[in-house]
mmCIF file of C-alpha atoms and ligand atoms in Angstrom:
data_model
loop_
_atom_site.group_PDB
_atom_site.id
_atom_site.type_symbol
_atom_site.label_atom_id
_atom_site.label_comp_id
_atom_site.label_asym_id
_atom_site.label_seq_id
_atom_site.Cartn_x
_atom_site.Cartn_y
_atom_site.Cartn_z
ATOM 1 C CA UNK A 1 8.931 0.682 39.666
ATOM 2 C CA UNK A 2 7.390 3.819 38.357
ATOM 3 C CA UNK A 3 8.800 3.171 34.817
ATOM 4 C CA UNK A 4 6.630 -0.246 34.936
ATOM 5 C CA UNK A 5 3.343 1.586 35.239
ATOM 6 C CA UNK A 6 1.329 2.519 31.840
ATOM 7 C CA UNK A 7 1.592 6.181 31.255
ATOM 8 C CA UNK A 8 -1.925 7.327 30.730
ATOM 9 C CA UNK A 9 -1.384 8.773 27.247
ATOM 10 C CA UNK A 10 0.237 5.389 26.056
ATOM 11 C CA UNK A 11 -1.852 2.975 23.743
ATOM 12 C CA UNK A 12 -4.672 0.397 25.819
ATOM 13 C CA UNK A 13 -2.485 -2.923 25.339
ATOM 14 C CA UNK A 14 -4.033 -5.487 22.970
ATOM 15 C CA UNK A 15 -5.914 -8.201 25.059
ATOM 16 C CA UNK A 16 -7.101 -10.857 22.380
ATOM 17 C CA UNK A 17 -3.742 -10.426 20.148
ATOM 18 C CA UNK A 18 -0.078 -9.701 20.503
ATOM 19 C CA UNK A 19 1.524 -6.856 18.665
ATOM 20 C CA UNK A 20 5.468 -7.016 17.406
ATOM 21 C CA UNK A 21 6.789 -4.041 15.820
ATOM 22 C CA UNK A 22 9.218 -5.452 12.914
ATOM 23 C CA UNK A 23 10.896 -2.103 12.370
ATOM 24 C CA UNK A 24 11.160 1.424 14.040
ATOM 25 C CA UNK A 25 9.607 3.281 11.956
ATOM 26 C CA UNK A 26 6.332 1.118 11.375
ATOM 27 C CA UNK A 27 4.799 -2.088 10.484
ATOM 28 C CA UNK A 28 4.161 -4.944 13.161
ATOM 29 C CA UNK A 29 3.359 -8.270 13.212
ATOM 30 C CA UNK A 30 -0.087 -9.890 14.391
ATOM 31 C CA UNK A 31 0.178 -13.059 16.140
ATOM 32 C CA UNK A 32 -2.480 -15.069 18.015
ATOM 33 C CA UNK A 33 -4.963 -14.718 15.217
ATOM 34 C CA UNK A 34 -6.926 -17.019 12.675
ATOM 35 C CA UNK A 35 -8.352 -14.672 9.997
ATOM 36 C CA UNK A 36 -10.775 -17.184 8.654
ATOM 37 C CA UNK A 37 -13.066 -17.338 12.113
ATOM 38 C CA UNK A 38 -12.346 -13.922 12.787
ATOM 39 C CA UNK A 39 -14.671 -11.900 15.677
ATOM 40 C CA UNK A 40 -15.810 -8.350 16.633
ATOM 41 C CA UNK A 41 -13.532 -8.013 19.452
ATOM 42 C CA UNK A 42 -10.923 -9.126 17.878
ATOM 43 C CA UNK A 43 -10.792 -7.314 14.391
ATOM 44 C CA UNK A 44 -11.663 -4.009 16.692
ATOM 45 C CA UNK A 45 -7.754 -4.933 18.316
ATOM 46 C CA UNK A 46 -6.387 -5.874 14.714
ATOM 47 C CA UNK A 47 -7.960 -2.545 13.110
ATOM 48 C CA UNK A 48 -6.768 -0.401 16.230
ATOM 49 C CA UNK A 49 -3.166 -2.343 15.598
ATOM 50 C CA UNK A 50 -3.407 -1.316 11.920
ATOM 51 C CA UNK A 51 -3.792 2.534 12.748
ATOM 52 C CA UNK A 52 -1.074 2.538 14.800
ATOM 53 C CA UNK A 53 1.297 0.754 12.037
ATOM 54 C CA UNK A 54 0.198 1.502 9.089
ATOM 55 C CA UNK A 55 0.785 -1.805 8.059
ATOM 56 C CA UNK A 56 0.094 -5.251 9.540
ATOM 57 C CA UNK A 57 1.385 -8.608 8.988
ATOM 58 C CA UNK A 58 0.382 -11.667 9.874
ATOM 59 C CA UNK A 59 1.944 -15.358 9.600
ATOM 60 C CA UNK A 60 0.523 -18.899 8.626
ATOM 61 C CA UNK A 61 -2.694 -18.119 7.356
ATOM 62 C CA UNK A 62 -4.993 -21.241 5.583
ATOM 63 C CA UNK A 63 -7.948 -19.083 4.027
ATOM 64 C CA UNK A 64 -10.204 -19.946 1.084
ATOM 65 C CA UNK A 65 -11.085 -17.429 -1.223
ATOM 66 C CA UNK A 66 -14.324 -16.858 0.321
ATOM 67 C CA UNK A 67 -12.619 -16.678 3.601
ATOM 68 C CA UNK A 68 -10.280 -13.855 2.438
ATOM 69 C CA UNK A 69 -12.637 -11.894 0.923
ATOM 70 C CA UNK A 70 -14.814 -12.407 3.964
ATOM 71 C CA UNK A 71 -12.230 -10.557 5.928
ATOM 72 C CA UNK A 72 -11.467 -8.200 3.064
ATOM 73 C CA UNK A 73 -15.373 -6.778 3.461
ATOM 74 C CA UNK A 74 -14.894 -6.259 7.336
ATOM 75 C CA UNK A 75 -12.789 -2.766 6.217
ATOM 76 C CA UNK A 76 -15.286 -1.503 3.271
ATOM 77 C CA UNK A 77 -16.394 -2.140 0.083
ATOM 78 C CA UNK A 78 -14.094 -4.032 -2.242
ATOM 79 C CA UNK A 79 -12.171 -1.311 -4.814
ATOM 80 C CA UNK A 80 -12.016 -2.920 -8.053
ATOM 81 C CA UNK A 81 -8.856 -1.821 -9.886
ATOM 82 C CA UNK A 82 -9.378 -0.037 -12.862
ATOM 83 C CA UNK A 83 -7.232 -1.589 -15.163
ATOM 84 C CA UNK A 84 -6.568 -5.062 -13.771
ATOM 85 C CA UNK A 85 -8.411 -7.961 -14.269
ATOM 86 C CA UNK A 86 -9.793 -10.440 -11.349
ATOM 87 C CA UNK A 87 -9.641 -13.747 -11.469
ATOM 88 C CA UNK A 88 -12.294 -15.411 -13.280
ATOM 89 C CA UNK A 89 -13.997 -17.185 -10.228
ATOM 90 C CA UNK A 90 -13.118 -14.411 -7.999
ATOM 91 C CA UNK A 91 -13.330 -11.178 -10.163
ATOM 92 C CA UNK A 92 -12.858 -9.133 -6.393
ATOM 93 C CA UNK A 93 -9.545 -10.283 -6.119
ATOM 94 C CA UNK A 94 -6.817 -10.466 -8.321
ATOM 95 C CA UNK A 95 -3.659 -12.722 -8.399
ATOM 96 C CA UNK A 96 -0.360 -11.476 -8.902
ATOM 97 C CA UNK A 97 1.914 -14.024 -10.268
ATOM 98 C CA UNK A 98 5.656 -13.843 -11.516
ATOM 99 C CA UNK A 99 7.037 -17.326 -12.720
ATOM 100 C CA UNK A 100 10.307 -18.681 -13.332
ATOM 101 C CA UNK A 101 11.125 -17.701 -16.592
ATOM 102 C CA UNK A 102 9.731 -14.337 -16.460
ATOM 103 C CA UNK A 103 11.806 -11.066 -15.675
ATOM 104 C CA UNK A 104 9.504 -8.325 -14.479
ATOM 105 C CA UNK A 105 7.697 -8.424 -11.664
ATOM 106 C CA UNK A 106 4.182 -6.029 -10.204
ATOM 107 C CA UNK A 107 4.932 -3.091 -7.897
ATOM 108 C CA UNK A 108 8.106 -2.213 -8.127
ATOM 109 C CA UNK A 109 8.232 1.252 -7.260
ATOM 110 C CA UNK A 110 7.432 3.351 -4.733
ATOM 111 C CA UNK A 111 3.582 4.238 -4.634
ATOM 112 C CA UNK A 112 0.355 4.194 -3.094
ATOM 113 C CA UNK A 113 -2.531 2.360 -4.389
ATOM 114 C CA UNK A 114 -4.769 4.277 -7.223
ATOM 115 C CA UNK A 115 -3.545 7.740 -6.208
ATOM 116 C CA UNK A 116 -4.676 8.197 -9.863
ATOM 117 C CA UNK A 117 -8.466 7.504 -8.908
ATOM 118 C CA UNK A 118 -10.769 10.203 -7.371
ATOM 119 C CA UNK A 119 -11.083 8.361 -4.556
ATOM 120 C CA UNK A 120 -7.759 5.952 -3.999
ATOM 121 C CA UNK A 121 -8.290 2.649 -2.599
ATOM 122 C CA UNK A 122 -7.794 2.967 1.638
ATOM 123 C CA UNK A 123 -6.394 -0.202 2.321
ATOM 124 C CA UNK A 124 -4.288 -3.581 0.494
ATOM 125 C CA UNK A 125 -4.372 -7.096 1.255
ATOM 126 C CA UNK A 126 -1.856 -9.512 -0.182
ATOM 127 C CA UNK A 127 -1.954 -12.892 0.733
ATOM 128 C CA UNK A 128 1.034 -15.186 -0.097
ATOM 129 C CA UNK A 129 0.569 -18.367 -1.580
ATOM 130 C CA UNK A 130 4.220 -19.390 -2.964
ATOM 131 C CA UNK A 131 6.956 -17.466 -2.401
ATOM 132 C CA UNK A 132 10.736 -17.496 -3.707
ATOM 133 C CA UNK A 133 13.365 -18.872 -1.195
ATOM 134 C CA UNK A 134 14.717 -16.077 -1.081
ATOM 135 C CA UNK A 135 14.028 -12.040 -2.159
ATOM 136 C CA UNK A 136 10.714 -11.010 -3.009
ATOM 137 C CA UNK A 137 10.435 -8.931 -0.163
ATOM 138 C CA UNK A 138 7.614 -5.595 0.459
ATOM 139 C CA UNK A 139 9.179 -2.512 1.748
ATOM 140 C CA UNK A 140 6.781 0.482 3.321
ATOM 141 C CA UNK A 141 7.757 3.756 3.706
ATOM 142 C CA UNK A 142 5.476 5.837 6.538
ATOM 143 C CA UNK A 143 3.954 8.825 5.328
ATOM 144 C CA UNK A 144 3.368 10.214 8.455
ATOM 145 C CA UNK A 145 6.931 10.250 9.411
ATOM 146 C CA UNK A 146 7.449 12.257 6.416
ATOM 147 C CA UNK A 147 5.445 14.672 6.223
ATOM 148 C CA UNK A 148 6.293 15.364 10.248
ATOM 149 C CA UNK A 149 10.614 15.267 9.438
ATOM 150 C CA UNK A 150 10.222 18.531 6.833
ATOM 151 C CA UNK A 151 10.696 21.740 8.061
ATOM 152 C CA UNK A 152 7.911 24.100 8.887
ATOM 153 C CA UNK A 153 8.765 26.174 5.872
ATOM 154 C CA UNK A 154 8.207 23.207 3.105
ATOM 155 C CA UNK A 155 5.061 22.158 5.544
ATOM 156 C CA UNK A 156 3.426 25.367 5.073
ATOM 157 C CA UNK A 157 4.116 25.585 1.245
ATOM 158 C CA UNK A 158 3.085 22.710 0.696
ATOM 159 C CA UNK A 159 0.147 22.907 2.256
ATOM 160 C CA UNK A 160 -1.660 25.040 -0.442
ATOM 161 C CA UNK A 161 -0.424 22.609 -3.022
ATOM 162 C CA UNK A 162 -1.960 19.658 -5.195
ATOM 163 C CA UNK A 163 -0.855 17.346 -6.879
ATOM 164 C CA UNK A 164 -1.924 15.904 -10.180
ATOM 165 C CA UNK A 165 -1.642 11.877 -10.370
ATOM 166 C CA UNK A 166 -2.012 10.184 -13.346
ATOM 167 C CA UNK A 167 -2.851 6.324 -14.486
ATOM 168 C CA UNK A 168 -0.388 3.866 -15.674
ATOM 169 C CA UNK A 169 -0.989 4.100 -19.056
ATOM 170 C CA UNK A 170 0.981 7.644 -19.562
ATOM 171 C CA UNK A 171 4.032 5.888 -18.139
ATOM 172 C CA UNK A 172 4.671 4.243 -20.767
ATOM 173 C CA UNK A 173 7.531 1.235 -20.883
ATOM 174 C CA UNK A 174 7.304 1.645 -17.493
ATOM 175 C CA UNK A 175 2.968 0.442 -17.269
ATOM 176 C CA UNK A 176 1.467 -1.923 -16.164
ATOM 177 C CA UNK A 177 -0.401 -2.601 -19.620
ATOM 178 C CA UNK A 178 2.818 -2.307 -21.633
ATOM 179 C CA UNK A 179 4.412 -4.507 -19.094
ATOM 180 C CA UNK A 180 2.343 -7.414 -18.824
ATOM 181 C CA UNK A 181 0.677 -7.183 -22.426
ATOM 182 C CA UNK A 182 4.158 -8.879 -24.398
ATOM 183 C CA UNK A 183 6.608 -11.647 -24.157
ATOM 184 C CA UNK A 184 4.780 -14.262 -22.473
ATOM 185 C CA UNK A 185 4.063 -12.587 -19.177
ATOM 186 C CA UNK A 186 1.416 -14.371 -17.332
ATOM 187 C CA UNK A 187 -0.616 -11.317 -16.573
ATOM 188 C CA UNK A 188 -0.790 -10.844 -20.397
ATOM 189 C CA UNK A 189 -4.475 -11.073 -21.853
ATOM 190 C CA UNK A 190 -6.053 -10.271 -17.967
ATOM 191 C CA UNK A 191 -4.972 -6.655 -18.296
ATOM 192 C CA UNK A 192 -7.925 -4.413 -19.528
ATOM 193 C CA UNK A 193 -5.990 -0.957 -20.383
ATOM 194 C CA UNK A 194 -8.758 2.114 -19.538
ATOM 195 C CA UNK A 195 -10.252 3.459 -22.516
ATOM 196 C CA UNK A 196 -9.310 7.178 -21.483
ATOM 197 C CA UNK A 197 -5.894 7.660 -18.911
ATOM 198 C CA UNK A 198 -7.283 8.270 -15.565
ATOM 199 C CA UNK A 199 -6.268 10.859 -13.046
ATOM 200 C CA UNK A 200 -7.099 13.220 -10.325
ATOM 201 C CA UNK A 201 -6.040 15.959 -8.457
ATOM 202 C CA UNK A 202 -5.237 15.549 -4.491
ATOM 203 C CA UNK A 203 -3.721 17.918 -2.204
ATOM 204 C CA UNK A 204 0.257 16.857 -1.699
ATOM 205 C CA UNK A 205 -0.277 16.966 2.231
ATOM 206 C CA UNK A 206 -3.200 14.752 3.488
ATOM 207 C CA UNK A 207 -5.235 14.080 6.709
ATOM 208 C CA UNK A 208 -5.874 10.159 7.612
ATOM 209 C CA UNK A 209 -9.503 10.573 8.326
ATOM 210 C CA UNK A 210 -9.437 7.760 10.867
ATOM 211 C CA UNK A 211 -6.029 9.511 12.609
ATOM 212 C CA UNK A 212 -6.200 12.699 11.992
ATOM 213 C CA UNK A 213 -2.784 12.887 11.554
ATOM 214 C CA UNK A 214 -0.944 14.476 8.147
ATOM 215 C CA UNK A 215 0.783 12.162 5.659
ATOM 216 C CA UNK A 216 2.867 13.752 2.403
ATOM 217 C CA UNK A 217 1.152 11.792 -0.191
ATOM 218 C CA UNK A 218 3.294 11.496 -2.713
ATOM 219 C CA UNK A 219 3.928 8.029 -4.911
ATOM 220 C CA UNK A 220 5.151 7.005 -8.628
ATOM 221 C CA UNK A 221 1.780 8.232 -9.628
ATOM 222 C CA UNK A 222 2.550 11.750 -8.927
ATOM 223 C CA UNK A 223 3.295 13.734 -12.187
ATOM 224 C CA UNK A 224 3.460 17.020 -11.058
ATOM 225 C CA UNK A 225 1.759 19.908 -9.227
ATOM 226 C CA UNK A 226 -1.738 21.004 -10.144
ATOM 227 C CA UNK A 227 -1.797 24.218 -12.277
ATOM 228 C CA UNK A 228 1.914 23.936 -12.742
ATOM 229 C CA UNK A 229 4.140 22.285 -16.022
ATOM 230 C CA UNK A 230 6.267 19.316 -15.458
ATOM 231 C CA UNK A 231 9.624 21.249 -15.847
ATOM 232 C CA UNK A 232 8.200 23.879 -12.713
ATOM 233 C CA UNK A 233 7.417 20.437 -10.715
ATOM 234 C CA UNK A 234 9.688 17.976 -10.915
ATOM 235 C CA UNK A 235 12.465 19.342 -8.779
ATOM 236 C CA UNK A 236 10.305 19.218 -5.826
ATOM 237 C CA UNK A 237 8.068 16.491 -6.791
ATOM 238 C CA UNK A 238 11.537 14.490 -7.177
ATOM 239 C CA UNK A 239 12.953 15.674 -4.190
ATOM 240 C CA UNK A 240 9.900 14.726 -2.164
ATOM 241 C CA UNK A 241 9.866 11.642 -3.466
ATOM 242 C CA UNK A 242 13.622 10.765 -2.208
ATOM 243 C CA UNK A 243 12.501 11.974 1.420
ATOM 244 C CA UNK A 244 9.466 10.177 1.291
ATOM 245 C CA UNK A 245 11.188 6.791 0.854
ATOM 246 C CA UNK A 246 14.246 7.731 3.495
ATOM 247 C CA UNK A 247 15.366 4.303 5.035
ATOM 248 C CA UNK A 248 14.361 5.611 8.846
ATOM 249 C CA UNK A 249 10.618 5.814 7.347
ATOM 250 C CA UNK A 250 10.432 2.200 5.952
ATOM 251 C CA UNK A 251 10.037 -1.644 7.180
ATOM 252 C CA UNK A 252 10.609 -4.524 5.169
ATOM 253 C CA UNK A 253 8.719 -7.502 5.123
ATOM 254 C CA UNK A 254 9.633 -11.095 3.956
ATOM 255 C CA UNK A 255 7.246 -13.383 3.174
ATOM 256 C CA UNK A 256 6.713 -17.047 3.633
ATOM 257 C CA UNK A 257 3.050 -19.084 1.848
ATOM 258 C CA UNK A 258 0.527 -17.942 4.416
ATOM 259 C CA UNK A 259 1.817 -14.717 5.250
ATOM 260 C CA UNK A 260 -0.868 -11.251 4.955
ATOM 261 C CA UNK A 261 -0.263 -7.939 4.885
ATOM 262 C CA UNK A 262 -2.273 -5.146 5.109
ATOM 263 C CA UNK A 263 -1.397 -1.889 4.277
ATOM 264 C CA UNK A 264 -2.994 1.508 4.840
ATOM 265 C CA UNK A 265 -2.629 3.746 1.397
ATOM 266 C CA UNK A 266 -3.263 7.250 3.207
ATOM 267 C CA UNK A 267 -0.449 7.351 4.926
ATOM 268 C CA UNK A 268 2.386 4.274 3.421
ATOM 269 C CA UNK A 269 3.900 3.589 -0.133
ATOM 270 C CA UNK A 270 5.339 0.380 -1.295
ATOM 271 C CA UNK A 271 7.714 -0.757 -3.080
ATOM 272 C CA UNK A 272 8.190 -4.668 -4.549
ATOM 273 C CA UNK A 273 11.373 -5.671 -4.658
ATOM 274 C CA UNK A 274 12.338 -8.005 -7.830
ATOM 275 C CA UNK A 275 15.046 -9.849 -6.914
ATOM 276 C CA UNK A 276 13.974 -13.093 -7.557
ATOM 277 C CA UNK A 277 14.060 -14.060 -11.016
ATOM 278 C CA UNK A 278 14.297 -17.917 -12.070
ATOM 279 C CA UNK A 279 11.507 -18.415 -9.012
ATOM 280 C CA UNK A 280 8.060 -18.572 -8.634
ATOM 281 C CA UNK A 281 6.021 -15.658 -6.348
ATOM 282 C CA UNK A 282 2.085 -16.145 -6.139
ATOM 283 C CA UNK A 283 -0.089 -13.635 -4.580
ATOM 284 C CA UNK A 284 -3.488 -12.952 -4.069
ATOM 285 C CA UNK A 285 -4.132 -9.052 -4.071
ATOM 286 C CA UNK A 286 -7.817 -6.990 -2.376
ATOM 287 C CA UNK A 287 -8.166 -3.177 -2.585
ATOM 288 C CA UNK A 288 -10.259 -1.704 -0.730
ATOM 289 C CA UNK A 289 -12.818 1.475 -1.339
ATOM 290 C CA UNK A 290 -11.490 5.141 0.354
ATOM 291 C CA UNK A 291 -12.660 8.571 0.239
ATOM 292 C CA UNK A 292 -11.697 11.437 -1.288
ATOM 293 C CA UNK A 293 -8.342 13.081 -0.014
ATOM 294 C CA UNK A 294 -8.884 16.292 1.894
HETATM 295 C C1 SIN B 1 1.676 -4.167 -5.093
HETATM 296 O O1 SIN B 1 2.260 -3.148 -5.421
HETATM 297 O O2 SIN B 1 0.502 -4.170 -4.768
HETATM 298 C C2 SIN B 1 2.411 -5.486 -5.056
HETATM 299 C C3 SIN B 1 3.269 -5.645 -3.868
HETATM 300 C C4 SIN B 1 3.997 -6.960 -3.869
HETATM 301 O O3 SIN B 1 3.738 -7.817 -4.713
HETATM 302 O O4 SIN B 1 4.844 -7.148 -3.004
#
């Protein structure tokens, strides 16, 4: 009977939604929740929910633009991205599209969002609008798991390390401008490359603000250490990334039209999957402003 009773240093359980983890290592599922009439008591749950998962989901979702950006502004100021485009109605939000007869798709490697900006966007809505039948999935990885899996060693090195992140632009065939700018791509002609490459310097092991908790912060944007060459980094920096994405950190999530997540860029990557070429994948994508990593 004892085992039934809520152990005082367990969570408060969720009152006005329910909660379903989708994986062990994070990520859970919202249910019981229409984010167009959306109130206090309520987003306090789904915000306390977020913390705890670092990324949210929810399921069968009928929101206007206004609507979504409505619930965008409950968790800050809107981050514009730097080098993307929004649509021309909406410039606060910006669609991500891949059609049939195109091959590449946005995302698809492991990062967080605008580690190359001073201050990196804090959270990441996507909202699904058409989706392939099948593939096209989201996979997370959960910072927080690895920073707290390397050994106390590594911690304490790395804890008087930076790192220096650097815009899309410098990676070449692999950016986002090069990408989308040729052969027909949909984005091309909405992409606005940055007149100078943008980056900044962040330290390698971060504390959430909102947690407290550490997070390695490491992503695709992640050159190499501050004050150090390329050649001196990247056996670490590559290394960390391969921990960093380890399959007992991640969830996966597959989406149907309707279908949100939210994702919490101070302590999760993600990585889009492209495994659906000859079908259709439309998205509707909202950043949202952070602080500067201590
Ligand atoms: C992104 O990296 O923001 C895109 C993720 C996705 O389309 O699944």
């Amino acid at each position: 009977m004892s085992q039934l009773l809520r152990n005082s240093t367990e969570p408060a359980p969720y009152e006005r939604i329910t909660v379903s983890r989708i994986a062990g290592a994070m990520g859970a599922e919202i249910g019981g929740v229409d984010l167009a009439k959306l109130d206090d008591a309520t987003f306090a749950e789904i915000h306390r929910a977020w913390l705890e998962n670092n990324v949210v989901f929810f399921r069968g979702q009928t929101m206007t633009p206004a609507q979504y950006l409505g619930f965008a502004k409950r968790w800050g100021d809107i981050h514009l991205h730097p080098y993307m485009k929004g649509m021309a109605d909406n410039p606060e939000i910006f669609e991500i599209v891949k059609t049939e007869t195109e091959t590449k798709n946005f995302g698809n490697r492991w990062h967080t969002d605008q580690q190359f900006c001073e201050e990196p966007a804090k959270a990441t809505m996507l909202y699904a609008l058409e989706t392939p039948a099948a593939g096209g999935d989201t996979m997370f990885a959960n910072l927080y798991l690895a920073y707290d899996a390397l050994s106390d060693g590594m911690k304490q090195m790395l804890s008087k390390l930076k790192t220096y992140n650097m815009g899309d632009r410098k990676y070449g065939g692999q950016g986002r401008a090069e990408r989308y700018n040729g052969g027909g791509d949909t984005m091309a002609g909405r992409v606005a490359p940055p007149k100078e490459d943008m980056n900044a310097a962040h330290p390698i092991i971060r504390t959430h603000p909102e947690t407290g908790r550490k997070a390695l912060y490491i992503g695709s944007h992640t050159d190499r250490f501050d004050g150090m060459t390329k050649e001196e980094s990247d056996p670490l920096r590559k290394y960390l990334m391969q921990h960093a994405r380890r399959p007992e950190f991640t969830c996966r999530f597959r989406w149907q039209p309707g279908s949100i997540a939210l994702w919490d860029n101070r302590c999760s990557q993600h990585y889009a999957i492209n495994d659906y070429t000859g079908q259709r994948r439309r998205m509707l994508r909202i950043t949202i402003k952070g602080d500067k990593p201590f």
